[in-house]
Amino acid sequence: MSEPIDFYYDFSSPYGYFMAEKIDALAAAHGRSVRWRPFLLGAVYKVTGDVPLPSKPLKGDYARRDFERSARFLGLTCRIPDPFPIGTQTAARAFYWLEAQDADRARRFALETFRAYFGDNRDISQPEVVLDIAAALGADRNALQAALGEDTLKVRLRAECDAAIARGVFGSPFVIIDGEPFWGVDRLPQIERWLETGGF
Amino acid sequence: MSEPIDFYYDFSSPYGYFMAEKIDALAAAHGRSVRWRPFLLGAVYKVTGDVPLPSKPLKGDYARRDFERSARFLGLTCRIPDPFPIGTQTAARAFYWLEAQDADRARRFALETFRAYFGDNRDISQPEVVLDIAAALGADRNALQAALGEDTLKVRLRAECDAAIARGVFGSPFVIIDGEPFWGVDRLPQIERWLETGGF
């Protein structure tokens, strides 16, 4: 059995959302599973000196157009939410809490959280919204709410961000297959060929 | 007859090189011509505050790997030259001098210059190399050498860079089709669909 594919993303990343809609099916078609790994772009940017895409001169305006065009190209819908971008530490911490109990529920939570933000314009930086999404999937809302207030989860997410940076993750989405890194949803064709051929 | 497609690139950009190998044939397959427009990434970075990709933390290491993998994916070969990146003002100025005489020769010069750098590791920042490439295509070497020393061409290239920035060009390659901007060789599938469908 091959190692799982690692899928790194920030919940505020449109391209991360598009990859989230695609990666499981693509991996499954090649007999592979996916390990979902939310992280915080803000933590990475502290290391790289980068800034959020929407605030970059020229590139920011292009990106807003490209988000929506890339969604159409991939057969998805995406409205740039307001506010955008947002802090995603609550959603990411909730993911790791859910994953410790049930990895499949955590993955469904991640996808629902992305869809809530980029499809329904719900502000997933708000703990209430995160709790609602988790509870709708059968998670214990009160237990999750309590956990989100404790240090354990904060330390866990920080460790995940550090581990991502140590592996060279600098953007979202970032996919690692058997050590080979792929940045961006526009690398999907290369990922597909890599899975088909075992490397090229 | 449709307007030509505008293709902006810096001669030191590997992804620009890959696009140079692809864009004419793709455009021609849809009855379109291409207007090649070399510019200087350095001039753009003064506006955007960006820095050359290879010197970015984490992203630079990834990029070197991605250059060569993307080349293989596209059926091209690319060895990262040494030195890399380099200044490309001489090559860009020569292009505009050649274009004023013969647009087709200028395009062949551009492609040969890219291939000299990314295929044969020739240092195209050196005027002698640029003159050799132009002369091999039948251009008047002495006249080009003289023109490269005059202000007219310097002013021309500066104006081209300003015009590119005014159109929102912030990276290489950058393709504009009927007002729609596409950044990166990884947008080739979107460009192809755009040409097929007239927009999506």
XYZ file of C-alpha atoms in Angstrom:
400
model
C 0.000 0.000 0.000
C 1.362 3.398 -0.979
C 1.749 6.235 1.459
C -1.152 8.701 1.553
C -0.908 11.876 -0.487
C -0.480 14.942 1.716
C -2.809 17.837 0.925
C -1.959 21.140 2.639
C -4.408 24.031 2.493
C -5.627 27.156 4.225
C -9.410 27.443 4.558
C -9.262 31.015 3.219
C -7.585 29.962 -0.052
C -9.843 29.746 -3.131
C -7.326 27.589 -4.984
C -7.156 25.420 -1.874
C -10.938 25.039 -2.059
C -10.789 23.978 -5.707
C -8.188 21.340 -4.888
C -10.362 20.152 -1.996
C -13.162 19.451 -4.480
C -10.846 17.417 -6.727
C -8.059 15.664 -4.869
C -9.915 12.765 -3.190
C -11.475 11.484 -6.412
C -8.239 11.866 -8.358
C -6.282 10.015 -5.693
C -8.901 7.262 -5.394
C -8.812 6.704 -9.165
C -5.175 5.725 -8.676
C -5.709 3.685 -5.516
C -4.360 6.363 -3.222
C -5.731 8.014 -0.102
C -5.311 11.627 0.956
C -4.186 13.074 4.267
C -5.822 16.485 4.645
C -3.611 19.003 6.410
C -4.995 22.495 7.128
C -2.360 25.071 8.001
C -2.189 28.858 8.322
C -0.798 30.866 5.425
C -0.087 33.621 7.957
C 2.385 31.357 9.760
C 4.149 30.595 6.486
C 4.264 34.242 5.458
C 6.101 35.070 8.681
C 8.907 32.837 7.401
C 8.809 33.759 3.714
C 7.994 37.466 4.034
C 5.129 36.925 1.614
C 1.811 38.781 1.873
C -1.752 37.649 1.082
C -2.365 37.441 -2.660
C -5.350 39.842 -2.736
C -3.253 42.682 -1.298
C -0.437 42.423 -3.853
C -0.170 45.262 -6.420
C -1.420 44.205 -9.884
C -1.381 40.522 -8.887
C -4.256 41.005 -6.455
C -6.601 42.356 -9.126
C -5.615 39.564 -11.474
C -6.116 36.953 -8.770
C -9.714 37.963 -8.093
C -10.501 37.481 -11.765
C -8.515 34.269 -11.966
C -10.249 32.755 -8.900
C -13.623 32.899 -10.612
C -12.361 31.927 -14.075
C -10.418 28.975 -12.658
C -13.548 27.843 -10.814
C -15.548 27.890 -14.057
C -12.722 26.078 -15.849
C -12.841 23.326 -13.229
C -16.632 23.068 -13.289
C -16.993 24.634 -9.852
C -18.636 27.785 -8.594
C -16.888 30.324 -6.442
C -17.979 33.747 -5.281
C -15.267 35.710 -3.537
C -16.650 36.020 -0.013
C -16.810 39.185 2.038
C -14.749 39.501 4.209
C -11.837 37.936 2.327
C -9.282 36.777 3.269
C -9.983 35.816 6.877
C -8.289 34.098 9.791
C -8.820 30.348 9.717
C -7.241 29.163 12.953
C -10.597 28.150 14.481
C -11.572 26.042 11.474
C -8.115 24.449 11.330
C -8.084 23.654 15.050
C -11.569 22.154 14.786
C -10.356 19.964 11.928
C -7.571 18.437 14.023
C -9.919 17.864 16.958
C -12.412 16.118 14.679
C -9.706 14.115 12.943
C -8.533 12.591 16.223
C -12.013 11.063 16.543
C -13.011 10.287 12.986
C -10.812 11.105 9.981
C -13.665 10.765 7.524
C -15.874 13.201 9.424
C -12.973 15.639 9.618
C -12.585 15.513 5.833
C -16.297 16.123 5.332
C -16.046 19.009 7.791
C -13.202 20.502 5.772
C -15.124 20.308 2.522
C -18.297 21.708 4.093
C -16.309 24.548 5.635
C -14.799 25.455 2.259
C -18.246 25.333 0.618
C -19.778 27.449 3.380
C -17.181 30.149 2.772
C -16.762 30.121 -1.006
C -20.267 28.990 -1.917
C -22.555 30.459 0.727
C -20.502 33.451 1.930
C -20.646 32.285 5.552
C -17.897 33.791 7.699
C -15.964 30.718 8.774
C -13.665 32.828 10.946
C -16.565 32.900 13.433
C -16.495 30.045 15.963
C -20.301 29.747 15.867
C -20.203 28.980 12.159
C -17.477 26.374 12.627
C -19.410 24.759 15.460
C -22.609 24.696 13.381
C -20.843 22.917 10.509
C -19.252 20.349 12.821
C -22.491 19.732 14.718
C -24.417 19.198 11.476
C -21.994 16.346 10.739
C -22.740 14.709 14.081
C -19.866 16.063 16.159
C -20.350 16.986 19.821
C -20.776 20.736 19.639
C -20.198 21.424 23.328
C -17.091 19.269 23.521
C -15.632 20.948 20.439
C -16.434 24.391 21.820
C -14.613 23.545 25.045
C -11.618 22.136 23.163
C -11.326 25.271 21.030
C -10.741 27.255 24.231
C -7.873 25.070 25.419
C -4.173 25.323 24.705
C -3.829 21.744 23.481
C -5.411 22.494 20.116
C -3.507 25.742 19.699
C -0.229 23.953 20.274
C -1.298 21.207 17.880
C -2.046 23.617 15.042
C 1.214 25.457 15.632
C 3.070 22.148 15.383
C 1.253 21.320 12.138
C 2.227 24.696 10.667
C 5.856 24.182 11.707
C 5.845 20.711 10.172
C 4.392 22.060 6.935
C 7.065 24.751 6.706
C 9.749 22.165 7.437
C 8.500 20.215 4.409
C 8.757 23.304 2.211
C 5.078 24.234 2.103
C 4.832 27.934 1.204
C 1.369 28.266 -0.377
C -2.112 26.777 -0.674
C -2.904 24.260 -2.007
C 0.278 22.256 -1.687
C 0.287 18.541 -2.455
C 3.138 16.127 -1.726
C 3.152 12.720 -3.413
C 5.936 10.359 -2.369
C 8.166 13.332 -1.639
C 7.342 15.240 -4.841
C 5.864 18.717 -4.157
C 3.121 20.337 -6.246
C 2.001 23.899 -5.551
C -1.295 25.221 -6.849
C -4.509 23.803 -8.226
C -3.067 24.440 -11.696
C -0.715 21.527 -11.060
C -3.656 19.066 -11.185
C -2.666 17.851 -14.695
C 0.887 17.192 -13.494
C -0.431 15.443 -10.377
C -2.625 13.246 -12.549
C 0.271 12.295 -14.806
C 2.480 11.665 -11.777
C -0.098 9.277 -10.322
C -0.558 7.541 -13.677
C 3.133 7.065 -14.377
C 4.760 6.970 -10.954
C 6.795 10.046 -11.824
C 7.924 11.672 -15.050
C -10.007 39.420 -38.361
C -9.486 39.223 -34.614
C -6.938 41.301 -32.768
C -3.585 39.595 -32.193
C -2.952 37.851 -28.886
C -0.405 39.759 -26.780
C 2.370 37.618 -25.311
C 4.528 39.337 -22.652
C 7.698 37.659 -21.446
C 11.134 38.235 -19.961
C 13.957 36.355 -21.682
C 15.221 35.138 -18.285
C 11.908 33.444 -17.413
C 11.767 29.646 -17.838
C 7.975 29.655 -17.844
C 8.161 32.436 -20.434
C 10.353 30.168 -22.538
C 7.869 27.314 -22.327
C 5.064 29.602 -23.433
C 7.240 30.827 -26.317
C 7.473 27.236 -27.569
C 3.697 26.805 -27.461
C 1.775 30.011 -28.062
C 2.178 30.504 -31.828
C 0.918 27.050 -32.748
C -1.969 27.249 -30.294
C -3.007 30.652 -31.609
C -2.676 29.574 -35.243
C -4.894 26.549 -34.602
C -7.621 29.049 -33.745
C -6.886 31.465 -36.574
C -5.135 33.972 -34.346
C -1.752 35.687 -34.548
C 0.535 36.580 -31.657
C 2.239 39.876 -30.855
C 5.430 39.059 -28.940
C 6.248 41.635 -26.284
C 9.492 41.240 -24.298
C 9.644 43.315 -21.126
C 11.822 43.437 -18.019
C 10.622 41.733 -14.859
C 12.949 44.071 -12.962
C 10.916 47.080 -14.117
C 7.709 45.413 -12.949
C 9.186 44.426 -9.599
C 10.031 48.070 -8.909
C 6.274 48.725 -9.021
C 5.046 45.588 -7.274
C 7.839 45.183 -4.722
C 8.241 41.606 -5.878
C 11.612 39.819 -6.058
C 12.943 37.237 -8.527
C 11.400 33.813 -7.950
C 14.696 31.934 -7.416
C 15.603 34.140 -4.447
C 12.344 33.640 -2.548
C 12.506 31.535 0.624
C 11.039 28.034 0.135
C 9.420 29.069 -3.159
C 12.781 29.426 -4.894
C 13.795 25.832 -4.166
C 10.419 24.605 -5.319
C 10.595 26.694 -8.477
C 13.889 25.172 -9.615
C 12.325 21.733 -9.358
C 9.099 22.858 -10.963
C 10.893 24.487 -13.929
C 12.365 21.171 -14.996
C 9.296 19.093 -14.195
C 7.025 21.512 -16.072
C 9.369 21.328 -19.059
C 9.129 17.530 -19.080
C 5.359 17.736 -18.682
C 5.159 19.981 -21.750
C 7.495 17.814 -23.811
C 10.321 20.354 -23.666
C 13.803 20.286 -22.251
C 15.135 22.931 -19.898
C 18.358 23.076 -17.972
C 18.526 25.916 -15.492
C 21.353 28.031 -16.901
C 24.272 29.446 -14.964
C 24.136 32.384 -14.308
C 20.408 32.554 -13.616
C 18.512 34.854 -13.581
C 20.212 37.471 -15.740
C 19.546 40.939 -17.133
C 17.743 40.790 -20.459
C 17.622 44.406 -21.562
C 20.013 43.838 -24.484
C 17.995 40.934 -25.860
C 14.727 42.840 -25.418
C 16.085 45.971 -27.105
C 17.428 43.891 -29.981
C 13.989 42.336 -30.369
C 12.289 45.702 -30.843
C 14.972 46.842 -33.309
C 14.513 43.664 -35.325
C 10.726 43.885 -35.148
C 10.704 47.321 -36.753
C 12.304 45.715 -39.825
C 10.782 42.266 -39.936
C 8.309 40.978 -37.336
C 8.805 37.363 -38.317
C 12.579 37.559 -37.968
C 12.117 39.194 -34.567
C 9.941 36.306 -33.430
C 12.488 33.767 -34.615
C 15.168 35.767 -32.810
C 13.135 35.626 -29.603
C 12.706 31.863 -29.806
C 16.378 31.290 -30.665
C 17.409 33.521 -27.766
C 15.272 31.540 -25.333
C 16.678 28.264 -26.672
C 20.243 29.547 -26.475
C 19.750 30.356 -22.800
C 17.611 27.481 -21.548
C 18.838 24.810 -23.954
C 22.495 25.621 -24.621
C 23.408 27.602 -21.488
C 24.626 30.564 -23.535
C 24.710 33.806 -21.534
C 22.228 35.957 -23.419
C 22.966 38.919 -21.147
C 26.145 39.347 -23.237
C 25.720 41.638 -26.260
C 28.026 39.429 -28.350
C 25.698 36.473 -27.893
C 22.654 38.532 -28.813
C 24.408 39.880 -31.904
C 25.460 36.376 -32.950
C 21.894 35.094 -32.735
C 20.514 38.044 -34.703
C 23.236 37.817 -37.354
C 22.620 34.091 -37.827
C 19.046 35.006 -38.762
C 20.253 37.446 -41.420
C 20.133 40.696 -39.473
C 22.761 43.398 -39.988
C 25.084 42.816 -37.070
C 26.901 46.146 -37.242
C 23.720 48.171 -37.541
C 22.194 46.338 -34.555
C 25.360 46.838 -32.511
C 25.243 50.556 -33.208
C 21.532 50.775 -32.365
C 22.079 49.001 -29.045
C 24.380 51.861 -28.027
C 21.841 54.571 -28.725
C 19.170 56.068 -26.501
C 16.322 55.441 -28.931
C 16.137 51.732 -28.161
C 16.523 52.274 -24.426
C 13.613 54.698 -24.447
C 11.600 52.270 -26.554
C 12.076 49.370 -24.150
C 11.235 51.587 -21.194
C 8.008 52.611 -22.926
C 7.161 48.963 -23.605
C 7.702 48.104 -19.923
C 5.514 51.023 -18.840
C 2.813 49.956 -21.276
C 2.942 46.394 -19.971
C 2.585 47.560 -16.382
C -0.302 49.821 -17.386
C -2.064 46.733 -18.755
C -1.571 44.894 -15.466
C 1.344 42.675 -16.488
C 3.167 41.585 -13.320
C 4.865 38.331 -14.291
C 6.174 36.194 -17.152
C 4.637 34.793 -19.241
C 1.538 36.969 -19.419
C -0.944 36.533 -22.260
C -3.840 38.876 -23.041
C -6.607 37.685 -25.373
C -9.276 40.260 -26.229
C -8.692 41.955 -22.880
C -8.661 38.748 -20.823
C -5.381 38.273 -18.885
C -3.673 34.905 -18.309
C -0.567 34.674 -16.130
C 1.725 31.650 -16.283
C 2.366 28.788 -18.661
C 0.076 26.704 -16.436
C -2.826 28.727 -17.870
C -2.336 27.084 -21.294
C -5.399 24.833 -20.825
C -7.531 27.866 -19.963
C -6.114 29.787 -22.934
C -6.959 26.876 -25.192
C -10.530 26.706 -23.924
C -10.873 30.491 -24.217
C -9.794 30.354 -27.863
C -12.109 27.431 -28.552
C -15.165 28.962 -26.950
C -14.605 32.709 -27.186
C -14.654 32.970 -23.407
C -16.073 30.835 -20.611
